[in-house]
């Protein structure tokens, strides 16, 4: 391919809306262009990268025993009615009607479609286990598409679905997909961590998210600095530091309850200043609506309520902070003076740390008034004591007690154990050995293909541009002719170009009528793993300059040595060889 012909419009500047480096570089390197909010065109170079990522995904998914098929993008509403999800996803779902007025959606995911297929085509235990997958556009009408393809409204996903006889079978399929994901991300040059996550609305129980740690990530990951424990902050737990057994009112010599006047002192910070006491000694009391119930939630003064954990602890489908009127009605006081003492008739949920607060401060359920010397067990009890707080960096690992750290992450993959949620809703069953009808156990597994491309750039770039891992680079080599008008240079470059392609090295020829500096800058910006220069300085000796994008110094080699060198550098990263070598850096030993 000649750069003079390639549609790869590089840019010096980018629109200010590009907030993250991958979005900026994908625009500047001529990989993609925006067609509409959250909707993109992948230009030739960008599409070559996507095809390489897809090829690696296919190789590993096929090697793991799953079968590729293609499901429809347009999905009939009926199936979503049967699973009850048509209403569950409101404006986020792209909906349309056909000429007969029948409702459809553009597929945001394919649990319904694939379960409907299996319901019709699988009858016997002999047909299980079965893992099916596709690589296909998905549609989700995000309120705020941002970060380029990282949060788009049309994006490319590999989604797989496993079908097993029972839970034990599902565990095997889940493990197979989990390991295939580890191989896929290593082969594309992405450093990922599998973190425990909350299944959320999709249902089921175990789920892991594959996270790329990056400051621009939208997700927050909590991980142990000592062991392998890692979890999405929504799910993360921490060890409770218990001074001793929870307060039972007898064992601690705490003075009796004391009302104190705290005019206008509403927040924890104001209370700390007013009383000169630490937030860790305060019992923050928040009134929540959980489905149709009003509950009081207690966390230590320096903590925040984790609403996903609260909902799970209460078995509620949704929780939200109560409005001021509800707070007044429930506590008899304006917002900012709520406390657990005397809150009769209201369900009280206390975080695991709260019973250990020995000599606490909390609202008195009276305007401008708080209580001191509050002791769990003596002065109040909770109906439910559960983990309902957000973990923060510095807390202790629930597994090993090590210190937890937090980082931002880009979620590039997610694996779920769905159980029978969809097979029950749609009647996908099989006859077992005894002829008994049983529900199929399902799992689902996604990889964001277009998001993976952006995540690779987030992890592989410098101030000059992208640094593609060889396995996914749009081309392996940028062959630059300093002066294409000089026939000796051009002929030498063209014969080297042919020899490289014959050796299995993918090369573009920069034959543009541009200054050398422009060519070098574009080579670095687009991020080809290797740059070869044919110019007057070395042509006389029959040599070329070869430089790796990730190295500073170049080497001068005779033509055929250059071909051999490049072939050796590239071969290990093409095909499954790149997958099976442990902890290979993206550019070994250059
Ligand atoms: C919808 C809309 C948005 C959605 C969903 C449904 C996310 C939805 C969860 C999943 C779970 C897995 C298979 C591949 C891996 C992820 N956003 N999810 O179900 F109707 Cl509008 O998609 N599905």
Short mmCIF file of C-alpha atoms in Angstrom, two decimals, residues 36-530:
data_model
loop_
_atom_site.label_atom_id
_atom_site.label_comp_id
_atom_site.label_asym_id
_atom_site.label_seq_id
_atom_site.Cartn_x
_atom_site.Cartn_y
_atom_site.Cartn_z
CA UNK A 36 -22.82 11.52 14.59
CA UNK A 37 -22.74 11.64 18.42
CA UNK A 38 -21.36 8.29 19.56
CA UNK A 39 -21.38 6.93 15.99
CA UNK A 40 -18.14 6.49 14.02
CA UNK A 41 -16.65 5.63 10.68
CA UNK A 42 -13.56 3.43 10.88
CA UNK A 43 -11.15 4.56 8.17
CA UNK A 44 -8.91 1.98 6.43
CA UNK A 45 -6.10 2.04 9.03
CA UNK A 46 -8.54 1.87 11.94
CA UNK A 47 -10.47 -0.96 10.32
CA UNK A 48 -7.27 -2.96 9.75
CA UNK A 49 -6.62 -2.78 13.50
CA UNK A 50 -10.19 -3.88 14.27
CA UNK A 51 -9.85 -6.83 11.89
CA UNK A 52 -6.66 -7.94 13.64
CA UNK A 53 -8.33 -7.74 17.05
CA UNK A 54 -11.31 -9.70 15.70
CA UNK A 55 -8.98 -12.32 14.17
CA UNK A 56 -7.28 -12.87 17.53
CA UNK A 57 -10.69 -13.06 19.27
CA UNK A 58 -11.92 -15.61 16.72
CA UNK A 59 -8.79 -17.75 17.04
CA UNK A 60 -9.08 -17.95 20.81
CA UNK A 61 -12.86 -18.34 20.91
CA UNK A 62 -12.68 -21.16 18.33
CA UNK A 63 -9.76 -22.74 20.21
CA UNK A 64 -11.91 -22.68 23.35
CA UNK A 65 -14.55 -24.71 21.48
CA UNK A 66 -17.16 -22.02 20.81
CA UNK A 67 -18.87 -21.69 17.43
CA UNK A 68 -19.30 -18.42 15.56
CA UNK A 69 -22.67 -17.47 14.12
CA UNK A 70 -24.34 -14.18 13.13
CA UNK A 71 -27.51 -13.07 14.93
CA UNK A 72 -29.84 -10.37 13.62
CA UNK A 73 -29.30 -6.77 14.71
CA UNK A 74 -33.06 -6.04 14.39
CA UNK A 75 -34.88 -7.91 17.16
CA UNK A 76 -38.65 -8.48 17.58
CA UNK A 77 -40.09 -6.83 20.70
CA UNK A 78 -42.05 -10.01 21.61
CA UNK A 79 -38.96 -11.78 22.94
CA UNK A 80 -38.13 -8.81 25.16
CA UNK A 81 -41.71 -8.77 26.43
CA UNK A 82 -41.37 -12.44 27.42
CA UNK A 83 -38.24 -11.69 29.49
CA UNK A 84 -39.79 -8.51 30.85
CA UNK A 85 -36.92 -6.39 29.61
CA UNK A 86 -38.75 -4.37 26.95
CA UNK A 87 -39.92 -1.94 29.62
CA UNK A 88 -36.82 -2.33 31.83
CA UNK A 89 -34.56 -0.51 29.39
CA UNK A 90 -36.19 2.81 28.56
CA UNK A 91 -34.66 5.38 26.30
CA UNK A 92 -31.36 3.53 26.13
CA UNK A 93 -32.93 1.05 23.72
CA UNK A 94 -33.15 2.06 20.06
CA UNK A 95 -36.69 1.09 19.04
CA UNK A 96 -38.36 1.09 15.62
CA UNK A 97 -41.47 -0.12 13.86
CA UNK A 98 -41.70 -1.97 10.56
CA UNK A 99 -44.14 -1.10 7.78
CA UNK A 100 -46.84 -3.16 9.50
CA UNK A 101 -46.42 -1.20 12.69
CA UNK A 102 -44.74 -4.09 14.52
CA UNK A 103 -42.15 -3.11 17.21
CA UNK A 104 -38.48 -4.02 17.00
CA UNK A 105 -35.27 -2.87 18.65
CA UNK A 106 -31.71 -2.53 17.43
CA UNK A 107 -29.88 -5.16 19.48
CA UNK A 108 -28.13 -3.79 22.56
CA UNK A 109 -27.33 -7.39 23.50
CA UNK A 110 -28.53 -10.81 22.41
CA UNK A 111 -29.64 -12.93 25.39
CA UNK A 112 -33.26 -13.04 24.14
CA UNK A 113 -32.41 -13.80 20.53
CA UNK A 114 -29.89 -16.54 21.26
CA UNK A 115 -32.08 -18.20 23.92
CA UNK A 116 -34.98 -18.22 21.45
CA UNK A 117 -32.72 -19.96 18.92
CA UNK A 118 -31.55 -22.57 21.44
CA UNK A 119 -35.12 -23.10 22.68
CA UNK A 120 -35.99 -24.22 19.13
CA UNK A 121 -32.86 -26.15 18.20
CA UNK A 122 -31.62 -27.87 21.37
CA UNK A 123 -33.71 -30.70 22.84
CA UNK A 124 -31.29 -33.30 24.15
CA UNK A 125 -28.51 -33.40 26.76
CA UNK A 126 -26.33 -34.82 23.96
CA UNK A 127 -26.27 -31.37 22.38
CA UNK A 128 -24.78 -29.76 25.52
CA UNK A 129 -22.44 -28.11 26.39
CA UNK A 130 -22.73 -25.54 23.61
CA UNK A 131 -21.01 -22.15 23.33
CA UNK A 132 -22.09 -19.81 20.53
CA UNK A 133 -20.65 -16.39 19.72
CA UNK A 134 -20.85 -13.53 17.24
CA UNK A 135 -18.95 -10.35 16.44
CA UNK A 136 -21.53 -7.72 15.63
CA UNK A 137 -22.58 -4.11 16.04
CA UNK A 138 -24.52 -3.26 19.17
CA UNK A 139 -26.80 -0.29 19.75
CA UNK A 140 -27.32 1.55 23.04
CA UNK A 141 -28.62 5.11 23.09
CA UNK A 142 -26.24 6.42 25.77
CA UNK A 143 -27.39 9.67 27.33
CA UNK A 144 -23.86 11.03 27.13
CA UNK A 145 -21.69 9.30 24.57
CA UNK A 146 -18.11 10.26 25.35
CA UNK A 147 -14.44 9.31 25.07
CA UNK A 148 -14.85 8.41 21.38
CA UNK A 149 -15.58 4.71 20.82
CA UNK A 150 -15.08 3.97 24.53
CA UNK A 151 -18.68 4.97 25.17
CA UNK A 152 -20.38 5.00 21.79
CA UNK A 153 -23.99 4.45 20.78
CA UNK A 154 -23.04 1.97 18.06
CA UNK A 155 -20.11 -0.27 18.90
CA UNK A 156 -18.64 -3.63 17.93
CA UNK A 157 -18.93 -6.42 20.48
CA UNK A 158 -17.98 -10.07 20.56
CA UNK A 159 -20.76 -11.63 22.56
CA UNK A 160 -20.78 -15.31 23.49
CA UNK A 161 -23.40 -17.42 25.22
CA UNK A 162 -22.84 -20.78 26.88
CA UNK A 163 -25.49 -23.48 27.36
CA UNK A 164 -24.97 -26.28 29.87
CA UNK A 165 -26.91 -29.09 31.52
CA UNK A 166 -26.29 -27.87 35.04
CA UNK A 167 -24.39 -25.48 37.25
CA UNK A 168 -21.25 -27.61 37.24
CA UNK A 169 -21.24 -27.45 33.45
CA UNK A 170 -21.70 -23.69 33.53
CA UNK A 171 -18.70 -23.37 35.85
CA UNK A 172 -16.60 -25.24 33.27
CA UNK A 173 -17.78 -23.03 30.38
CA UNK A 174 -17.23 -19.89 32.45
CA UNK A 175 -13.66 -20.97 33.23
CA UNK A 176 -12.98 -21.74 29.54
CA UNK A 177 -14.18 -18.27 28.52
CA UNK A 178 -12.28 -16.64 31.40
CA UNK A 179 -9.02 -18.23 30.25
CA UNK A 180 -9.72 -17.44 26.59
CA UNK A 181 -10.16 -13.79 27.60
CA UNK A 182 -6.82 -13.81 29.40
CA UNK A 183 -5.14 -15.15 26.24
CA UNK A 184 -6.96 -12.67 23.98
CA UNK A 185 -6.00 -9.60 26.02
CA UNK A 186 -2.41 -10.73 26.38
CA UNK A 187 -2.15 -11.32 22.61
CA UNK A 188 -3.48 -7.85 21.75
CA UNK A 189 -0.94 -6.36 24.14
CA UNK A 190 -3.39 -5.27 26.83
CA UNK A 191 -2.57 -5.55 30.49
CA UNK A 192 -5.92 -6.36 32.13
CA UNK A 193 -7.12 -7.40 35.57
CA UNK A 194 -10.19 -9.55 36.08
CA UNK A 195 -12.15 -7.91 38.88
CA UNK A 196 -15.19 -9.14 40.78
CA UNK A 197 -18.24 -7.17 39.71
CA UNK A 198 -21.93 -6.87 40.51
CA UNK A 199 -24.17 -8.50 37.86
CA UNK A 200 -26.60 -5.57 38.15
CA UNK A 201 -29.80 -5.83 36.09
CA UNK A 202 -28.57 -8.63 33.84
CA UNK A 203 -29.10 -11.07 36.72
CA UNK A 204 -27.22 -14.17 37.70
CA UNK A 205 -24.49 -14.22 40.33
CA UNK A 206 -20.74 -14.55 39.60
CA UNK A 207 -19.41 -11.99 37.20
CA UNK A 208 -15.97 -10.64 36.42
CA UNK A 209 -15.03 -7.51 34.49
CA UNK A 210 -11.77 -7.41 32.57
CA UNK A 211 -10.33 -3.98 33.33
CA UNK A 212 -7.58 -2.02 31.62
CA UNK A 213 -6.10 0.23 34.28
CA UNK A 214 -6.05 3.75 32.81
CA UNK A 215 -6.51 7.17 34.44
CA UNK A 216 -9.23 7.96 31.90
CA UNK A 217 -11.22 4.83 32.81
CA UNK A 218 -14.85 5.37 33.80
CA UNK A 219 -14.90 2.47 36.26
CA UNK A 220 -13.21 2.46 39.65
CA UNK A 221 -11.30 -0.69 40.64
CA UNK A 222 -10.18 -1.58 44.15
CA UNK A 223 -7.30 -4.04 44.29
CA UNK A 224 -5.09 -5.54 46.94
CA UNK A 225 -1.44 -4.51 46.92
CA UNK A 226 -0.49 -7.91 48.31
CA UNK A 227 -2.79 -10.64 46.90
CA UNK A 228 -4.81 -11.03 43.69
CA UNK A 229 -8.04 -9.66 45.16
CA UNK A 230 -9.58 -7.04 42.86
CA UNK A 231 -13.15 -5.81 42.56
CA UNK A 232 -15.22 -3.10 40.96
CA UNK A 233 -15.71 -0.48 43.68
CA UNK A 234 -19.46 -1.19 43.52
CA UNK A 235 -18.77 -4.71 44.71
CA UNK A 236 -15.52 -4.36 46.68
CA UNK A 237 -15.50 -5.44 50.33
CA UNK A 238 -12.98 -4.72 53.08
CA UNK A 239 -12.01 -6.23 56.41
CA UNK A 240 -13.87 -4.58 59.33
CA UNK A 241 -11.47 -3.27 61.96
CA UNK A 242 -13.21 -4.32 65.16
CA UNK A 243 -11.73 -2.75 68.32
CA UNK A 244 -13.51 -5.49 70.23
CA UNK A 245 -16.94 -7.09 70.31
CA UNK A 246 -19.79 -4.83 69.17
CA UNK A 247 -21.02 -2.46 71.92
CA UNK A 248 -23.58 -4.24 74.10
CA UNK A 249 -24.12 -1.30 76.36
CA UNK A 250 -22.76 -3.03 79.41
CA UNK A 251 -19.09 -3.65 78.73
CA UNK A 252 -18.19 -0.05 77.90
CA UNK A 253 -18.13 2.75 80.52
CA UNK A 254 -19.84 5.32 78.31
CA UNK A 255 -21.85 8.08 80.03
CA UNK A 256 -25.58 8.08 79.41
CA UNK A 257 -27.06 9.66 76.25
CA UNK A 258 -26.75 13.40 76.17
CA UNK A 259 -28.70 15.82 73.96
CA UNK A 260 -26.64 18.71 72.64
CA UNK A 261 -27.81 21.83 70.87
CA UNK A 262 -26.28 22.04 67.44
CA UNK A 263 -28.00 24.97 65.70
CA UNK A 264 -27.70 24.65 61.89
CA UNK A 265 -25.01 21.96 62.18
CA UNK A 266 -26.15 19.45 59.50
CA UNK A 267 -23.17 17.86 57.80
CA UNK A 268 -20.52 15.54 59.23
CA UNK A 269 -17.84 18.13 58.53
CA UNK A 270 -19.78 20.83 60.39
CA UNK A 271 -20.33 18.41 63.27
CA UNK A 272 -16.61 17.55 63.40
CA UNK A 273 -15.78 21.26 63.59
CA UNK A 274 -18.54 22.02 66.08
CA UNK A 275 -17.75 19.15 68.49
CA UNK A 276 -14.05 18.68 67.75
CA UNK A 277 -14.73 14.95 67.31
CA UNK A 278 -13.58 12.73 64.37
CA UNK A 279 -16.03 11.53 61.71
CA UNK A 280 -15.11 7.95 62.65
CA UNK A 281 -17.02 8.50 65.88
CA UNK A 282 -20.17 9.64 64.12
CA UNK A 283 -23.14 7.57 63.00
CA UNK A 284 -24.22 9.09 59.69
CA UNK A 285 -27.95 8.37 59.30
CA UNK A 286 -29.46 8.58 55.82
CA UNK A 287 -33.12 7.98 55.01
CA UNK A 288 -33.66 5.92 51.85
CA UNK A 289 -36.61 4.70 49.82
CA UNK A 290 -36.13 1.01 48.97
CA UNK A 291 -38.82 0.05 46.47
CA UNK A 292 -41.92 1.12 48.48
CA UNK A 293 -40.30 1.05 51.95
CA UNK A 294 -38.61 3.90 53.85
CA UNK A 295 -35.46 2.74 55.67
CA UNK A 296 -32.77 4.40 57.80
CA UNK A 297 -29.24 3.52 56.71
CA UNK A 298 -26.35 3.95 59.13
CA UNK A 299 -22.71 4.23 58.10
CA UNK A 300 -19.68 5.55 59.97
CA UNK A 301 -19.30 9.33 59.57
CA UNK A 302 -16.38 9.04 57.14
CA UNK A 303 -18.08 6.50 54.88
CA UNK A 304 -20.49 6.69 51.89
CA UNK A 305 -23.47 4.42 51.31
CA UNK A 306 -22.98 1.94 48.43
CA UNK A 307 -26.47 1.83 46.96
CA UNK A 308 -25.85 -1.39 44.97
CA UNK A 309 -24.82 -3.19 48.15
CA UNK A 310 -27.77 -1.64 50.03
CA UNK A 311 -30.23 -2.84 47.38
CA UNK A 312 -28.74 -6.34 47.50
CA UNK A 313 -28.80 -6.39 51.32
CA UNK A 314 -32.46 -5.37 51.30
CA UNK A 315 -33.42 -7.52 48.31
CA UNK A 316 -34.79 -4.34 46.77
CA UNK A 317 -34.79 -3.73 43.03
CA UNK A 318 -34.05 -0.03 43.47
CA UNK A 319 -33.00 2.32 46.26
CA UNK A 320 -32.76 6.10 46.27
CA UNK A 321 -32.24 8.81 48.91
CA UNK A 322 -35.58 9.99 50.34
CA UNK A 323 -36.67 13.52 49.59
CA UNK A 324 -36.74 16.16 52.36
CA UNK A 325 -40.45 15.76 53.03
CA UNK A 326 -40.08 12.00 53.52
CA UNK A 327 -37.11 12.58 55.85
CA UNK A 328 -39.12 15.00 57.97
CA UNK A 329 -42.04 12.60 58.10
CA UNK A 330 -39.83 9.63 59.00
CA UNK A 331 -37.65 11.34 61.63
CA UNK A 332 -39.70 14.27 62.83
CA UNK A 333 -36.78 16.56 62.02
CA UNK A 334 -35.43 18.41 58.97
CA UNK A 335 -32.61 16.86 56.94
CA UNK A 336 -29.30 16.75 58.79
CA UNK A 337 -30.55 15.74 62.26
CA UNK A 338 -31.54 12.10 61.68
CA UNK A 339 -30.31 9.36 64.03
CA UNK A 340 -31.18 5.74 64.92
CA UNK A 341 -32.17 6.38 68.56
CA UNK A 342 -35.94 6.36 68.99
CA UNK A 343 -36.61 5.74 65.28
CA UNK A 344 -39.31 3.22 66.06
CA UNK A 345 -41.30 1.72 63.25
CA UNK A 346 -38.56 2.39 60.75
CA UNK A 347 -36.35 -0.40 59.39
CA UNK A 348 -32.76 0.39 60.39
CA UNK A 349 -29.88 -0.98 58.28
CA UNK A 350 -26.43 -0.54 59.82
CA UNK A 351 -23.15 -1.03 58.01
CA UNK A 352 -20.85 -3.66 59.53
CA UNK A 353 -18.66 -0.97 61.13
CA UNK A 354 -21.45 0.86 62.95
CA UNK A 355 -21.96 -1.51 65.92
CA UNK A 356 -18.29 -1.01 66.76
CA UNK A 357 -18.73 2.72 67.28
CA UNK A 358 -18.38 2.83 71.07
CA UNK A 359 -19.12 6.42 72.08
CA UNK A 360 -20.99 7.75 69.07
CA UNK A 361 -22.52 11.03 67.93
CA UNK A 362 -25.65 11.11 65.80
CA UNK A 363 -28.76 13.17 65.04
CA UNK A 364 -31.40 13.41 67.76
CA UNK A 365 -34.34 13.37 65.27
CA UNK A 366 -34.94 16.91 66.49
CA UNK A 367 -34.12 20.18 64.70
CA UNK A 368 -30.72 21.65 65.62
CA UNK A 369 -30.05 18.80 68.05
CA UNK A 370 -27.63 15.86 68.17
CA UNK A 371 -26.94 13.08 70.68
CA UNK A 372 -23.62 12.19 72.29
CA UNK A 373 -22.44 8.95 73.99
CA UNK A 374 -24.57 6.76 71.71
CA UNK A 375 -23.84 3.06 72.21
CA UNK A 376 -25.00 0.24 69.94
CA UNK A 377 -27.09 -2.26 71.85
CA UNK A 378 -27.73 0.07 74.78
CA UNK A 379 -29.33 2.99 72.96
CA UNK A 380 -30.37 1.51 69.60
CA UNK A 381 -30.27 -1.63 67.48
CA UNK A 382 -30.40 -2.23 63.75
CA UNK A 383 -32.86 -4.60 62.10
CA UNK A 384 -30.15 -5.56 59.64
CA UNK A 385 -26.34 -5.30 59.93
CA UNK A 386 -24.70 -5.69 56.50
CA UNK A 387 -21.90 -4.44 54.27
CA UNK A 388 -23.47 -1.32 52.73
CA UNK A 389 -20.52 1.03 52.46
CA UNK A 390 -18.10 2.00 49.70
CA UNK A 391 -14.61 0.63 50.23
CA UNK A 392 -11.81 3.21 49.86
CA UNK A 393 -8.06 2.98 49.24
CA UNK A 394 -6.31 2.24 52.52
CA UNK A 395 -8.98 -0.21 53.73
CA UNK A 396 -7.82 -3.76 54.37
CA UNK A 397 -8.18 -6.59 51.85
CA UNK A 398 -11.04 -8.94 52.79
CA UNK A 399 -8.92 -11.90 51.68
CA UNK A 400 -5.45 -11.28 53.11
CA UNK A 401 -5.63 -8.09 55.18
CA UNK A 402 -3.23 -6.30 52.83
CA UNK A 403 -3.75 -2.63 52.04
CA UNK A 404 -6.25 -1.93 49.27
CA UNK A 405 -5.47 0.57 46.52
CA UNK A 406 -7.81 2.04 43.92
CA UNK A 407 -7.37 2.84 40.24
CA UNK A 408 -9.56 3.83 37.34
CA UNK A 409 -10.24 1.25 34.68
CA UNK A 410 -11.70 0.80 31.22
CA UNK A 411 -13.93 -2.28 31.10
CA UNK A 412 -13.01 -4.19 27.93
CA UNK A 413 -14.67 -7.51 28.77
CA UNK A 414 -17.24 -9.01 31.07
CA UNK A 415 -18.21 -12.60 31.87
CA UNK A 416 -21.45 -13.54 33.62
CA UNK A 417 -23.07 -16.65 35.09
CA UNK A 418 -26.70 -16.11 34.09
CA UNK A 419 -28.10 -19.36 35.48
CA UNK A 420 -31.63 -20.00 34.25
CA UNK A 421 -32.94 -16.42 34.14
CA UNK A 422 -33.41 -16.46 30.35
CA UNK A 423 -33.98 -20.17 29.79
CA UNK A 424 -36.81 -20.08 32.34
CA UNK A 425 -38.35 -16.92 30.88
CA UNK A 426 -38.25 -18.33 27.34
CA UNK A 427 -38.66 -22.05 28.08
CA UNK A 428 -35.30 -23.25 26.83
CA UNK A 429 -35.10 -26.80 28.20
CA UNK A 430 -33.47 -30.13 27.35
CA UNK A 431 -34.30 -33.76 28.08
CA UNK A 432 -31.71 -35.34 30.36
CA UNK A 433 -30.58 -39.01 30.32
CA UNK A 434 -33.70 -40.05 32.19
CA UNK A 435 -35.95 -38.18 29.77
CA UNK A 436 -36.72 -35.52 32.35
CA UNK A 437 -37.11 -31.94 31.08
CA UNK A 438 -34.59 -29.53 32.63
CA UNK A 439 -33.77 -25.83 32.27
CA UNK A 440 -30.56 -24.96 30.45
CA UNK A 441 -27.88 -23.19 32.56
CA UNK A 442 -26.51 -20.15 30.70
CA UNK A 443 -23.53 -17.85 30.80
CA UNK A 444 -22.78 -14.78 28.68
CA UNK A 445 -19.45 -13.24 27.77
CA UNK A 446 -18.70 -9.90 26.09
CA UNK A 447 -15.64 -8.15 24.71
CA UNK A 448 -15.85 -4.59 23.45
CA UNK A 449 -13.90 -4.87 20.18
CA UNK A 450 -13.90 -1.17 19.30
CA UNK A 451 -13.34 -0.26 22.95
CA UNK A 452 -10.37 -2.68 23.04
CA UNK A 453 -8.76 -0.74 20.18
CA UNK A 454 -9.08 2.48 22.17
CA UNK A 455 -7.81 0.80 25.36
CA UNK A 456 -4.72 -0.44 23.49
CA UNK A 457 -3.96 3.15 22.53
CA UNK A 458 -4.49 4.27 26.13
CA UNK A 459 -1.85 1.76 27.20
CA UNK A 460 0.47 2.14 24.21
CA UNK A 461 1.27 5.72 23.28
CA UNK A 462 3.78 8.50 23.95
CA UNK A 463 3.96 12.21 23.22
CA UNK A 464 4.59 11.51 19.52
CA UNK A 465 1.58 9.24 19.02
CA UNK A 466 0.47 5.60 19.09
CA UNK A 467 2.86 2.67 19.69
CA UNK A 468 0.96 -0.32 18.24
CA UNK A 469 1.78 -3.78 19.59
CA UNK A 470 2.94 -5.77 16.56
CA UNK A 471 0.01 -8.20 16.84
CA UNK A 472 -2.60 -5.51 16.08
CA UNK A 473 -0.65 -2.85 14.14
CA UNK A 474 -2.41 -1.70 10.94
CA UNK A 475 0.83 -2.45 9.07
CA UNK A 476 4.10 -3.71 10.56
CA UNK A 477 6.49 -1.38 8.72
CA UNK A 478 6.40 2.15 7.31
CA UNK A 479 8.94 2.21 4.47
CA UNK A 480 9.90 5.85 3.93
CA UNK A 481 11.54 7.07 0.72
CA UNK A 482 13.33 10.34 1.48
CA UNK A 483 13.10 11.56 -2.11
CA UNK A 484 10.62 9.63 -4.30
CA UNK A 485 11.66 11.79 -7.28
CA UNK A 486 15.09 10.10 -7.14
CA UNK A 487 14.55 6.94 -9.24
CA UNK A 488 17.40 5.07 -7.49
CA UNK A 489 15.78 5.60 -4.11
CA UNK A 490 12.30 4.75 -5.38
CA UNK A 491 13.40 1.58 -7.18
CA UNK A 492 15.36 0.37 -4.14
CA UNK A 493 12.37 1.05 -1.93
CA UNK A 494 9.96 -0.75 -4.27
CA UNK A 495 12.10 -3.87 -4.42
CA UNK A 496 12.47 -3.86 -0.63
CA UNK A 497 8.68 -3.37 -0.38
CA UNK A 498 8.10 -6.50 -2.53
CA UNK A 499 10.65 -8.57 -0.58
CA UNK A 500 9.07 -7.61 2.74
CA UNK A 501 5.55 -8.55 1.63
CA UNK A 502 6.90 -11.85 0.33
CA UNK A 503 8.46 -12.44 3.75
CA UNK A 504 5.06 -11.95 5.38
CA UNK A 505 5.80 -8.43 6.59
CA UNK A 506 2.96 -5.95 6.04
CA UNK A 507 4.50 -2.70 4.77
CA UNK A 508 3.26 0.67 3.57
CA UNK A 509 5.42 2.72 1.26
CA UNK A 510 5.56 6.42 2.09
CA UNK A 511 6.12 7.72 -1.42
CA UNK A 512 4.47 11.09 -0.76
CA UNK A 513 5.96 14.30 -2.06
CA UNK A 514 6.46 15.60 1.49
CA UNK A 515 9.40 16.74 3.58
CA UNK A 516 11.18 13.93 5.47
CA UNK A 517 10.11 15.46 8.79
CA UNK A 518 6.43 15.16 7.87
CA UNK A 519 6.94 11.50 6.99
CA UNK A 520 8.78 10.76 10.22
CA UNK A 521 6.14 12.53 12.31
CA UNK A 522 3.31 10.61 10.61
CA UNK A 523 5.17 7.32 11.11
CA UNK A 524 5.32 8.04 14.85
CA UNK A 525 1.81 9.46 15.09
CA UNK A 526 0.15 6.48 13.35
CA UNK A 527 2.45 4.24 15.36
CA UNK A 528 3.76 1.60 12.95
CA UNK A 529 6.00 -0.76 14.99
CA UNK A 530 8.93 -0.30 12.59
#
